[in-house]
Coordinates of C-alpha atoms in Angstrom, one line a residue:
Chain A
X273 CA 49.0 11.2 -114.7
X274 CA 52.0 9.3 -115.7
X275 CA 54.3 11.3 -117.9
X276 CA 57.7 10.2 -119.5
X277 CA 61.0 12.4 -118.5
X278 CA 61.4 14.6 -121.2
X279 CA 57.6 15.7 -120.5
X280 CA 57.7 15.8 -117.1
X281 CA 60.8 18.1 -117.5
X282 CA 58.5 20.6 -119.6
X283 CA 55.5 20.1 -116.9
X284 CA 57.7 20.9 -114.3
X285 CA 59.5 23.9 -115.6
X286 CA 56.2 25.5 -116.6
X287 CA 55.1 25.0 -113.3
X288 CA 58.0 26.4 -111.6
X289 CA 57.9 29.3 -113.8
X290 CA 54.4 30.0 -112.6
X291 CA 55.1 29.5 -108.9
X292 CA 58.0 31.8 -108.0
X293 CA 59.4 32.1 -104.6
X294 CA 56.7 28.7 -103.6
X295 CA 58.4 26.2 -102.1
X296 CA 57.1 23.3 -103.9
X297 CA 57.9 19.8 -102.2
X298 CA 59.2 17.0 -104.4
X299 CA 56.5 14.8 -103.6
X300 CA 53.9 17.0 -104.5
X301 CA 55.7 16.2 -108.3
X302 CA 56.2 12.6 -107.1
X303 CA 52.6 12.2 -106.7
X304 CA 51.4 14.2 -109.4
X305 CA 53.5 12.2 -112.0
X306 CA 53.8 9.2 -110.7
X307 CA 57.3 8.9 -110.3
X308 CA 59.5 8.1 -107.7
X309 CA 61.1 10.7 -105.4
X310 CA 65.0 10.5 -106.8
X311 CA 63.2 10.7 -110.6
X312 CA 61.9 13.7 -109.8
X313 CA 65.2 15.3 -108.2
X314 CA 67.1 14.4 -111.2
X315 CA 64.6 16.3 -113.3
X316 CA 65.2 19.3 -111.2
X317 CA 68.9 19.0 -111.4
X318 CA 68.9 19.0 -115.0
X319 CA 66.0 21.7 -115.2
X320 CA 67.8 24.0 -112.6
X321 CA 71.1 23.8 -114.9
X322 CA 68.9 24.7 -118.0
X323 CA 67.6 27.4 -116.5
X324 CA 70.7 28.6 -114.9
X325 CA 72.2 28.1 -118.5
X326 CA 69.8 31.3 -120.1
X327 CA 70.0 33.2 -116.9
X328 CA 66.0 33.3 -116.5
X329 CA 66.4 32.7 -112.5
X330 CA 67.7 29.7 -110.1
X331 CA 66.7 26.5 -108.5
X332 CA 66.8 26.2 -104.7
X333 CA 66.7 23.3 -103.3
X334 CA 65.9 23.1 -99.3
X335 CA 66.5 19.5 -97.5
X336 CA 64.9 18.2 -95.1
X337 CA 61.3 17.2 -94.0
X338 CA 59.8 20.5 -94.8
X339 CA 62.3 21.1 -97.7
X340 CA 61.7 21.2 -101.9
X341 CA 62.3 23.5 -104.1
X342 CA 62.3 27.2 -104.9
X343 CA 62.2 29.1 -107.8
X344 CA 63.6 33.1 -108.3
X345 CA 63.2 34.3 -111.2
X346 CA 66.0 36.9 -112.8
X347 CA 67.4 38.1 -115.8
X348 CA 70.5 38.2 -117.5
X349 CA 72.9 41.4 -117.0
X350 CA 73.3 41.3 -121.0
X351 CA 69.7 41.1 -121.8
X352 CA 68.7 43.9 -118.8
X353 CA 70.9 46.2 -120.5
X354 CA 69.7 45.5 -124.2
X355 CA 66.3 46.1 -123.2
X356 CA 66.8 49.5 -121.2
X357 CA 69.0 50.5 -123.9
X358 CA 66.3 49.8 -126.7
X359 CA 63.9 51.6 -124.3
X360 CA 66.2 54.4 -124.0
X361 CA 66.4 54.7 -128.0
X362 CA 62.6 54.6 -128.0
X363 CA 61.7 57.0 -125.3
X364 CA 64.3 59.6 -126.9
X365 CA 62.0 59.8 -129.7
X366 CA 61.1 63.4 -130.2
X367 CA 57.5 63.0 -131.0
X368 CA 56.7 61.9 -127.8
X369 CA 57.4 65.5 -126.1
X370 CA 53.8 66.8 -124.7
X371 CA 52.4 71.0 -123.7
X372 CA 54.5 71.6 -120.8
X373 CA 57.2 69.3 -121.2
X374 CA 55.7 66.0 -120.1
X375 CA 56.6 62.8 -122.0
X376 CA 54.2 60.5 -123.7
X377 CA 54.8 56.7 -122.0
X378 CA 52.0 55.0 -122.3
X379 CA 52.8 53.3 -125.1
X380 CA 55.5 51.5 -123.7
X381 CA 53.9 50.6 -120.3
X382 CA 50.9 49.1 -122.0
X383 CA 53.1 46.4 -124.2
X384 CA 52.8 43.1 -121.7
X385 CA 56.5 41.7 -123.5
X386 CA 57.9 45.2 -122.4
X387 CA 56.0 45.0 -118.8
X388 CA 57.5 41.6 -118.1
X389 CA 61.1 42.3 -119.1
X390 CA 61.0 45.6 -116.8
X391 CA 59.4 43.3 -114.0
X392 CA 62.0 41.3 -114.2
X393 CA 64.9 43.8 -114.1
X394 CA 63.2 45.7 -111.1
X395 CA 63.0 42.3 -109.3
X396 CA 66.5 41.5 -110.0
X397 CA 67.3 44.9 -108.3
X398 CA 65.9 44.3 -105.4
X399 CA 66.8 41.0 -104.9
X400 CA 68.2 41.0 -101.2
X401 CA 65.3 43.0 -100.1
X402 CA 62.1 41.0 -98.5
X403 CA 59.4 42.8 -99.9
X404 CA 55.2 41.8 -99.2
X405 CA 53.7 43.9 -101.4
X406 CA 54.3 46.6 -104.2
X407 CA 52.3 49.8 -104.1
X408 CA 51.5 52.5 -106.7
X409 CA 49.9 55.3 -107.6
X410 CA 46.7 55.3 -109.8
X411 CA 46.2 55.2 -113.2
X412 CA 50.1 54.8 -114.4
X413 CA 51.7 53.0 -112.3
X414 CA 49.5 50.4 -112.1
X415 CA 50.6 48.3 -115.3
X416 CA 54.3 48.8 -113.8
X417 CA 53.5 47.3 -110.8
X418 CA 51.0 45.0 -111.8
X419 CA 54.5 43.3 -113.6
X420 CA 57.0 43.7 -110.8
X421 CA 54.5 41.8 -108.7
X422 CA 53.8 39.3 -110.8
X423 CA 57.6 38.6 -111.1
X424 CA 57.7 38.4 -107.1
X425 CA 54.4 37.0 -106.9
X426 CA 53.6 39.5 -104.4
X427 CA 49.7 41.3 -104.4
X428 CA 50.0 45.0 -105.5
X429 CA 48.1 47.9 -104.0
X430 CA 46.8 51.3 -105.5
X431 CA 46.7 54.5 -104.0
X432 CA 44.0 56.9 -105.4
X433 CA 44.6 60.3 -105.8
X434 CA 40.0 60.5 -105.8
X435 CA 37.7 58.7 -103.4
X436 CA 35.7 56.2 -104.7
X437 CA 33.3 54.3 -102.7
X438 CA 34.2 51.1 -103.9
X439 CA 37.1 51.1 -101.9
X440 CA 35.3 51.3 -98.4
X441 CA 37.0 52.7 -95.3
X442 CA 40.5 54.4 -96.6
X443 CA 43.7 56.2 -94.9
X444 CA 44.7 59.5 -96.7
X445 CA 47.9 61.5 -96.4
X446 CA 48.4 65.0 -97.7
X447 CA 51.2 65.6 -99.8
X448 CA 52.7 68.3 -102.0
X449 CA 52.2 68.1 -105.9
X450 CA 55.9 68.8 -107.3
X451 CA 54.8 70.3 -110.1
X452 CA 51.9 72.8 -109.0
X453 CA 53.4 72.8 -105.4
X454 CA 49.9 72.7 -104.2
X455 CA 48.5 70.1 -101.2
X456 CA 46.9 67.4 -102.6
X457 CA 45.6 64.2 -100.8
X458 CA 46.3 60.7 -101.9
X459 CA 43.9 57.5 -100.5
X460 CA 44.7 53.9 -99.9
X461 CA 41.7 51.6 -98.9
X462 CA 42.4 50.3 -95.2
X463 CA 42.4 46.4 -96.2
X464 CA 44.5 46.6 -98.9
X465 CA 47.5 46.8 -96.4
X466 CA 48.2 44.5 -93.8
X467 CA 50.2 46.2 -91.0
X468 CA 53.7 45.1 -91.0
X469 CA 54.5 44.7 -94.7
X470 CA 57.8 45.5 -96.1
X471 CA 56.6 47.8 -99.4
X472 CA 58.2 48.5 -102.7
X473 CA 57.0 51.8 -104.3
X474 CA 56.7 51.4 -108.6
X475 CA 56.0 54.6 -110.5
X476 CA 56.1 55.6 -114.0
X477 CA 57.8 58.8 -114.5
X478 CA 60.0 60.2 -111.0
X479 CA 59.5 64.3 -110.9
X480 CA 59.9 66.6 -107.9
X481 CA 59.0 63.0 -105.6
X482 CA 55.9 64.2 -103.8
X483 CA 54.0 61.4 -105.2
X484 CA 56.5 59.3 -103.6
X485 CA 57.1 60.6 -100.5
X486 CA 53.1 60.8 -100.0
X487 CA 53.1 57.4 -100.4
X488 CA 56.0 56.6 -98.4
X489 CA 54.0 58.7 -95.5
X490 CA 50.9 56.1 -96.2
X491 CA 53.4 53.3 -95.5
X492 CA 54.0 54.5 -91.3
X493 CA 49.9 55.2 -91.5
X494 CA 49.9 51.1 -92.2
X495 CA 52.5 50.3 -89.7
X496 CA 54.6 49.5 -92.8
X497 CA 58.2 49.5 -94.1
X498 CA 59.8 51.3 -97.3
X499 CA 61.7 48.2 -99.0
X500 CA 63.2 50.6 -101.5
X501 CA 61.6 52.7 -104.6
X502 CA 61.7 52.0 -108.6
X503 CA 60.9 54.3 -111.0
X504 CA 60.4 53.6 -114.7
X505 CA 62.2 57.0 -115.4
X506 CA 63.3 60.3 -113.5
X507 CA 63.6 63.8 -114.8
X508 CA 66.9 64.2 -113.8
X509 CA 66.8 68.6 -114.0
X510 CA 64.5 67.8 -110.9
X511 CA 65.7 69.0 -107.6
X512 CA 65.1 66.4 -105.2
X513 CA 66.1 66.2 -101.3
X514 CA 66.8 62.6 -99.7
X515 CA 64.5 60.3 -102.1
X516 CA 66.9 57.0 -103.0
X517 CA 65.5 55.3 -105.8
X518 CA 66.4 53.0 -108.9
X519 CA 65.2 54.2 -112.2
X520 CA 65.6 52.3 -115.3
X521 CA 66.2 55.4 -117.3
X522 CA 67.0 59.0 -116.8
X523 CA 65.6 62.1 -118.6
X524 CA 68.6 64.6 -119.0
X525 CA 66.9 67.3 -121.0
X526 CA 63.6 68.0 -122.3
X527 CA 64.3 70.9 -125.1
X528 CA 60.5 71.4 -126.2
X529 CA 61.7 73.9 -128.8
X530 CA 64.3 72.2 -130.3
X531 CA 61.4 68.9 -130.2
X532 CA 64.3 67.2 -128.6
X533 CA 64.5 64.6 -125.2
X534 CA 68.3 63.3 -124.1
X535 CA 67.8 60.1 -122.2
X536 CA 69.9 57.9 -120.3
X537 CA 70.4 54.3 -119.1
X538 CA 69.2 55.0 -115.2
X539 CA 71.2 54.1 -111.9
X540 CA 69.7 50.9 -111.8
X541 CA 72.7 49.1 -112.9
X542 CA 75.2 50.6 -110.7
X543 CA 76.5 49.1 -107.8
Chain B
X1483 CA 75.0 28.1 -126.9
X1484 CA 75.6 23.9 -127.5
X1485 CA 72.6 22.6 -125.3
X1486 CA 71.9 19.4 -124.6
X1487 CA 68.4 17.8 -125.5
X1488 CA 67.1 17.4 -122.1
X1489 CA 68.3 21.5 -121.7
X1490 CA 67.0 22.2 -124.7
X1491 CA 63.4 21.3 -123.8
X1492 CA 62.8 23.5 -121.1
X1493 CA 64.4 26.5 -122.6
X1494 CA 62.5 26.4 -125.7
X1495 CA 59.2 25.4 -123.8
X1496 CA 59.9 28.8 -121.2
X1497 CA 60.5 30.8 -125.0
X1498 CA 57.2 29.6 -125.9
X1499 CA 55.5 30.1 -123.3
X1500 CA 56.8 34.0 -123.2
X1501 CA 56.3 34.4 -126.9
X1502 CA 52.5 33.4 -127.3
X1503 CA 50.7 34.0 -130.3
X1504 CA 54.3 34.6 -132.4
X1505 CA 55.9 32.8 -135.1
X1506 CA 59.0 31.3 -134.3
X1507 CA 61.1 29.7 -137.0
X1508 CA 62.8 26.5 -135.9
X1509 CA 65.8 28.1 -137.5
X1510 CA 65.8 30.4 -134.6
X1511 CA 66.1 28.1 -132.2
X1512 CA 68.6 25.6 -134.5
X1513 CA 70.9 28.6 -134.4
X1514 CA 70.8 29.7 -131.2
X1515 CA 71.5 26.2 -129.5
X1516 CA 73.4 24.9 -132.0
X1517 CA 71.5 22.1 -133.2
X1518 CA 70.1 20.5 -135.9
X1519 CA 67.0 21.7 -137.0
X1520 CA 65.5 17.8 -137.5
X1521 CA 66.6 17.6 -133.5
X1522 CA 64.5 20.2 -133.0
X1523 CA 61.4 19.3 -134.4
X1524 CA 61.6 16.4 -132.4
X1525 CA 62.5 18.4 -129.6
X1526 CA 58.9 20.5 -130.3
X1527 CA 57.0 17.5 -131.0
X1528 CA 57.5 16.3 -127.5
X1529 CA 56.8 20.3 -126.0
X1530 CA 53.4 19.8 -127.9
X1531 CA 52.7 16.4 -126.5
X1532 CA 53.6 17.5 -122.5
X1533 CA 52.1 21.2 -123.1
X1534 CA 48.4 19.2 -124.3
X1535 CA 49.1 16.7 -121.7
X1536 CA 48.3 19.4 -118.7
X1537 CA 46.4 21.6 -120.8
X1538 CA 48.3 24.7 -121.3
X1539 CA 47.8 25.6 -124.4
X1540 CA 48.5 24.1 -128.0
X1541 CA 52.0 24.4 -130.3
X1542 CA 51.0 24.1 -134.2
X1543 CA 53.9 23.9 -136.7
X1544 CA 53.3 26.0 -139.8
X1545 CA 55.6 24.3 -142.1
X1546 CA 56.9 25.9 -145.8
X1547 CA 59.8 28.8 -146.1
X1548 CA 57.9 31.1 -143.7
X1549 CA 56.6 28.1 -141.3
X1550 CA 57.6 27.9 -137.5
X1551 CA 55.7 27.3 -134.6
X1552 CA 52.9 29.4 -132.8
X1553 CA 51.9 28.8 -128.9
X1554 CA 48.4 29.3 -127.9
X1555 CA 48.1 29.3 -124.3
X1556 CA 44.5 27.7 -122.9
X1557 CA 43.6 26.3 -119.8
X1558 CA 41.5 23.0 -119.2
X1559 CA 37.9 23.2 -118.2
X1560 CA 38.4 21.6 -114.8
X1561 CA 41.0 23.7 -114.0
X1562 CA 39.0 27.3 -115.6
X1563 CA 35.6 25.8 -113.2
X1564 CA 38.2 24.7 -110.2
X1565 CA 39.2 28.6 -110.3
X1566 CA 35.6 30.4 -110.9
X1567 CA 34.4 28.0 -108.4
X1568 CA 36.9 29.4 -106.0
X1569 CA 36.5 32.8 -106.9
X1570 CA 32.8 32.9 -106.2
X1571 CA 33.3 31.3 -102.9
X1572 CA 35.9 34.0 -101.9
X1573 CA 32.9 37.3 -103.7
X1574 CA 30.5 35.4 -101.6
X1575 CA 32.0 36.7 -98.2
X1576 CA 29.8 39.0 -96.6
X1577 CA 32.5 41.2 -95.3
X1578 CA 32.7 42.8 -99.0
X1579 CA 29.4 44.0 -98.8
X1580 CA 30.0 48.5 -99.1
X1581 CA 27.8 50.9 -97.8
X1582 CA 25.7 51.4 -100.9
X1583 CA 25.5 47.7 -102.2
X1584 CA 29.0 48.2 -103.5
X1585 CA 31.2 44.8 -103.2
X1586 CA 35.1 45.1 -102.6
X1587 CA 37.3 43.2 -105.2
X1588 CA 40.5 44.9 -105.2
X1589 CA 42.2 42.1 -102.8
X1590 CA 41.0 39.2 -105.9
X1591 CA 42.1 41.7 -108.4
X1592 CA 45.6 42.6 -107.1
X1593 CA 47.2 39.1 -106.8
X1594 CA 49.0 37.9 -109.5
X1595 CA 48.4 34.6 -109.2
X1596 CA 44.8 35.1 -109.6
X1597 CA 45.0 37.4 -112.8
X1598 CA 47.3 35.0 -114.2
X1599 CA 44.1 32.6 -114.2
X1600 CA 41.9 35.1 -115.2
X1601 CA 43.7 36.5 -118.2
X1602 CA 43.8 32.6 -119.4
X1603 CA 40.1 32.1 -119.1
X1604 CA 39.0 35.1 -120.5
X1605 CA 41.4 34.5 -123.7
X1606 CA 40.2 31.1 -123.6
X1607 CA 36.8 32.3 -124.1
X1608 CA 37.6 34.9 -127.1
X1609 CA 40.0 32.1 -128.8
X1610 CA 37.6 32.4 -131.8
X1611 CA 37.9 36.1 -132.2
X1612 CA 41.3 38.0 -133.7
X1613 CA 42.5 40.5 -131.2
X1614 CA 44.2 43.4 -131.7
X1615 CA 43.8 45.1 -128.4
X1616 CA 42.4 45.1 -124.8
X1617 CA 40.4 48.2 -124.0
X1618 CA 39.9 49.2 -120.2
X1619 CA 38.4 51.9 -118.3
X1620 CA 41.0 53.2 -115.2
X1621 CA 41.3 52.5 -112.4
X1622 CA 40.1 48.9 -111.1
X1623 CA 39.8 47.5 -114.6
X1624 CA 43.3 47.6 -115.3
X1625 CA 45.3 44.7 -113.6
X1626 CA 42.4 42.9 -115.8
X1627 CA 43.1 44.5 -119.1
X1628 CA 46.8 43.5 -118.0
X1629 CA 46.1 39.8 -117.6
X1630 CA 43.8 39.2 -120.5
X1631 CA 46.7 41.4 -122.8
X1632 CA 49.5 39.2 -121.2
X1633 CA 47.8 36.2 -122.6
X1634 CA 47.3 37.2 -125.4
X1635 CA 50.1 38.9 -126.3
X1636 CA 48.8 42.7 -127.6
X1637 CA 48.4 45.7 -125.8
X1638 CA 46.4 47.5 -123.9
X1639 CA 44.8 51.0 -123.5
X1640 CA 43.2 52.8 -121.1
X1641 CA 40.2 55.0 -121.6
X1642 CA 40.1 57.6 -118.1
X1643 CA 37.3 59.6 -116.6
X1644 CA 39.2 62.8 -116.2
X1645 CA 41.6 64.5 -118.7
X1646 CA 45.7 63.8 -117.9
X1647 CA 48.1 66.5 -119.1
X1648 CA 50.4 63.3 -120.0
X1649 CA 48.1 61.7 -122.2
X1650 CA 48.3 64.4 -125.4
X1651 CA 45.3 64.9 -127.6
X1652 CA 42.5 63.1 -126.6
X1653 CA 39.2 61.9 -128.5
X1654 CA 36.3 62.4 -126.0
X1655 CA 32.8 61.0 -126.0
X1656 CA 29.9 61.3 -123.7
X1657 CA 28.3 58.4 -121.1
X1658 CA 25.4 57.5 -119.1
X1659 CA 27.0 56.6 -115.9
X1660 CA 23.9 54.0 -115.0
X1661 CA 24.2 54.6 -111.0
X1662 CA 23.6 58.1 -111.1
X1663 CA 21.9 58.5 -114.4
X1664 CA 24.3 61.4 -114.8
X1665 CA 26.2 62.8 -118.2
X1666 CA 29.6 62.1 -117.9
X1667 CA 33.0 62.2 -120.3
X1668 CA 35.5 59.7 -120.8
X1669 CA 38.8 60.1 -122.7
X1670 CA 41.2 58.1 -124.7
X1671 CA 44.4 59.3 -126.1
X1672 CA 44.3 59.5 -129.8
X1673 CA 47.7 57.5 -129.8
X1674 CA 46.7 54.8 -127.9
X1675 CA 44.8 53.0 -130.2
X1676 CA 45.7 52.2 -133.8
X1677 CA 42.9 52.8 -136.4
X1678 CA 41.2 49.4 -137.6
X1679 CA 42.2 47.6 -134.6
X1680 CA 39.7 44.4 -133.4
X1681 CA 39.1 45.4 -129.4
X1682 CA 38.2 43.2 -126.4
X1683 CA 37.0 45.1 -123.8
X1684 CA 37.4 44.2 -120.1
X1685 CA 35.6 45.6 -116.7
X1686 CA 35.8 44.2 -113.3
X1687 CA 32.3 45.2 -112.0
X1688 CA 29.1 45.2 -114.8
X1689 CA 26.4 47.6 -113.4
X1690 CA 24.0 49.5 -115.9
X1691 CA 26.5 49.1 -118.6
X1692 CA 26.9 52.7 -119.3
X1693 CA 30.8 52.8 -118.9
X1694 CA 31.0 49.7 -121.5
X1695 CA 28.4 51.4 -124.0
X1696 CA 30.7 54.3 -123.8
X1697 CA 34.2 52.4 -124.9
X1698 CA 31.8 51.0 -127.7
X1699 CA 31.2 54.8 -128.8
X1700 CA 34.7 55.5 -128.4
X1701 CA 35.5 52.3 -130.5
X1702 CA 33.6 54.1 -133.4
X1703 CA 35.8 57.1 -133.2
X1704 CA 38.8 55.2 -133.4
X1705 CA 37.5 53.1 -136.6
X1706 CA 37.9 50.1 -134.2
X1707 CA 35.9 47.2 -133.9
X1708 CA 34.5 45.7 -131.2
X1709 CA 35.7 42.0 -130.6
X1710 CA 33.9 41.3 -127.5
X1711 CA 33.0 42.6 -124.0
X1712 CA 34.2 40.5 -120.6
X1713 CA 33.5 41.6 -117.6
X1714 CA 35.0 39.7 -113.7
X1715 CA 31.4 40.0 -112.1
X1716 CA 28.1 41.4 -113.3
X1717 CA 25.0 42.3 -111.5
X1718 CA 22.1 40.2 -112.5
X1719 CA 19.6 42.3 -110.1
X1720 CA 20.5 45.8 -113.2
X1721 CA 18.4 46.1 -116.0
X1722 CA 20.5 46.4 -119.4
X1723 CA 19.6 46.8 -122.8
X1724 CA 21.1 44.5 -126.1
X1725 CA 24.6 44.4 -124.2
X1726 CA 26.4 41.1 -125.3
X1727 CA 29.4 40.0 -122.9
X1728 CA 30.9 37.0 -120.9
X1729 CA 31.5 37.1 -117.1
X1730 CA 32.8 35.1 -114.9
X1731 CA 30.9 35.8 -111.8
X1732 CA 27.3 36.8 -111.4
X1733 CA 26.4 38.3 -108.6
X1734 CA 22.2 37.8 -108.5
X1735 CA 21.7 39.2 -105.0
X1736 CA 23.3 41.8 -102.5
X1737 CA 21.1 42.0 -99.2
X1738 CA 23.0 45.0 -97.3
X1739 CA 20.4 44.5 -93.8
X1740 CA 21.8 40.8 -93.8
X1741 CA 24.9 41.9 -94.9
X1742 CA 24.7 38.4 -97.8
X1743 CA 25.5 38.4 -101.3
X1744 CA 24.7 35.9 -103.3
X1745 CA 27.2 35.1 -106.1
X1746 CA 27.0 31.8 -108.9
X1747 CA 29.5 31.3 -111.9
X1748 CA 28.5 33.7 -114.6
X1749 CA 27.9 32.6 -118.1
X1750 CA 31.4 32.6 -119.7
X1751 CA 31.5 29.0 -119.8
X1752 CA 28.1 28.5 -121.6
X1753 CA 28.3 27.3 -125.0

């Protein structure tokens, strides 16, 4: 299909967007458009200074016979911290306190415009990490990693806290439930790992970090390697020995009398 | 930010793009890149033109004081039969046959790239219908719920099988689970789901059809409305009675001995 500059510019960005971290030859475009090679690289120079320009990732471009052209998404320090902040004002809320001094979330990690901008700020985090895969921890995690992996464009994996037979053949670790103290035992089904993947851990809400650590001891039962852990939000009245973690937001105090929840931007940002 | 037209393009077709199903006054984007707002309804006119041009949705311009433009993603036919296609060649491997005739999906439904396709042709099949919401039952119908919600721009929510401290009040209603012909309970936070809301539910794996009956009852005591019903794969070997949905995949036979399924495209592209 034959398309004129300012189209292919569109076709090209779009498709970019939808392939990050692909390298993407220049012929492939070439060929696709019907335009000569040096076309083509001048629609990426002006494409990669576009997106440059809004800060929504950058354009590498790899000589050479098996070079082309890379796309990493990112995010703009400005926009990262509106969006935590505005998440901050909205998890502060006091009508989102539960019995026992839980805090409703799911509202907020079931909103796909909210999912993509947190995607995108975790991914920016962990940007000089190689990471394979993103694992989780069913049933709340999942939306959370689901959109960190679809920023890395990276396959997610869910570890069940049940057995269900759909699964086939799984791995389980035993691990100690923070807030009951109890053993429980968490599963991961044995293909959904390959050995030798370097893992980042996504969860919703950080606690005591059993949950975390169990599924940091499933990691060495797949031959595999901790890339680093992200957390939508830690309680941070938790006592918690050796976990390092990024969270997007911190829980100071939960006062369920007063109705009352003091949150904080999270260490995410910090150098 | 003074952009240039070339600039301009991409960043307003990548706004588009993340803002589907919205309103955008080309005011907004006058202001923001400092431009004339006749420059950019030319600017949009040729966005329209390259988005039809591969098929990735449609732009229409709502003109009048409250006018803008609204992005519908979509996805061509070939491109929707290319992916199915695909799709049922990868179900078909016998190696996801599970002791009990189960089949294993969770490596299709935990890559991103894939769910990005699937979201688009399962939106692209409800285009007709308003949608308030995506309704899902946890665990592996999630990442789907996600994709299709992603699309389309609205929310999700996720009815569970056991009860979560973290949820809050729940409503609860009762289901045939059509494998075991047992009672059992699902449960959906009362927050989760606003009153009046038009619901698309998605599954990844259409057995009896007793979980999808029960969402339908749980529709009712939300004062919801179903919208549709979409499922990734459904059994054409299970006996079901008056249940109306789309899938993508039909699997019509699963011979554990000769360790074979047999899988064709499912009837979502059927007029």
């Amino acid at each position: 299909m034959k398309l004129r500059r300012s189209d292919r510019m569109v076709v090209i960005s779009n498709y970019l967007l939808n392939h990050p971290y692909e390298l993407t030859s220049l012929n492939t475009f070439a060929e696709k458009y019907e335009s000569a090679k040096s076309s083509i690289s001048e629609d990426i120079v002006i494409i990669k200074r576009a997106f440059e320009e809004i800060e929504i990732g950058s354009i590498e471009t790899i000589t050479g016979a098996g070079g082309g052209v890379i796309f990493t998404p990112s995010i703009s320090d400005r926009e990262s911290k509106e969006i935590v902040e505005g998440l901050r004002d909205q998890l502060s809320e006091s009508n989102r306190i539960l019995p026992g001094g839980y805090i409703y979330l799911s509202d907020l990690l079931s909103t796909p415009s909210i999912l993509n901008s947190i995607g995108r700020i975790i991914a920016k985090a962990f940007r000089d990490q190689k990471i394979d895969a993103v694992m989780t921890v069913a049933t709340k995690g999942v939306p959370l990693a689901n959109a960190v992996a679809n920023t890395l464009n990276v396959p997610f994996v869910i570890v069940r806290r049940d057995l269900k037979i759909t699964e086939g053949s799984t791995v389980s670790v035993n691990y100690v439930s923070g807030s009951s103290d109890r053993i429980e035992k968490m599963f991961l089904s044995k293909r959904s790992l390959k050995a030798g993947s370097r893992v980042l851990i996504v969860d919703d809400f950080l606690k005591g970090g059993g949950t975390i650590n169990g599924m940091i001891s499933l990691l060495a039962e797949f031959e595999s390697e901790l890339a680093g852990v992200a957390v939508f939000a830690d309680n941070a009245q938790e006592k918690r020995e050796h976990l390092s973690y990024k969270s997007l937001l911190k829980v100071t105090n939960i006062d369920v009398k007063e109705n009352k929840i003091d949150v904080e931007v999270g260490n995410i940002f910090d150098k």
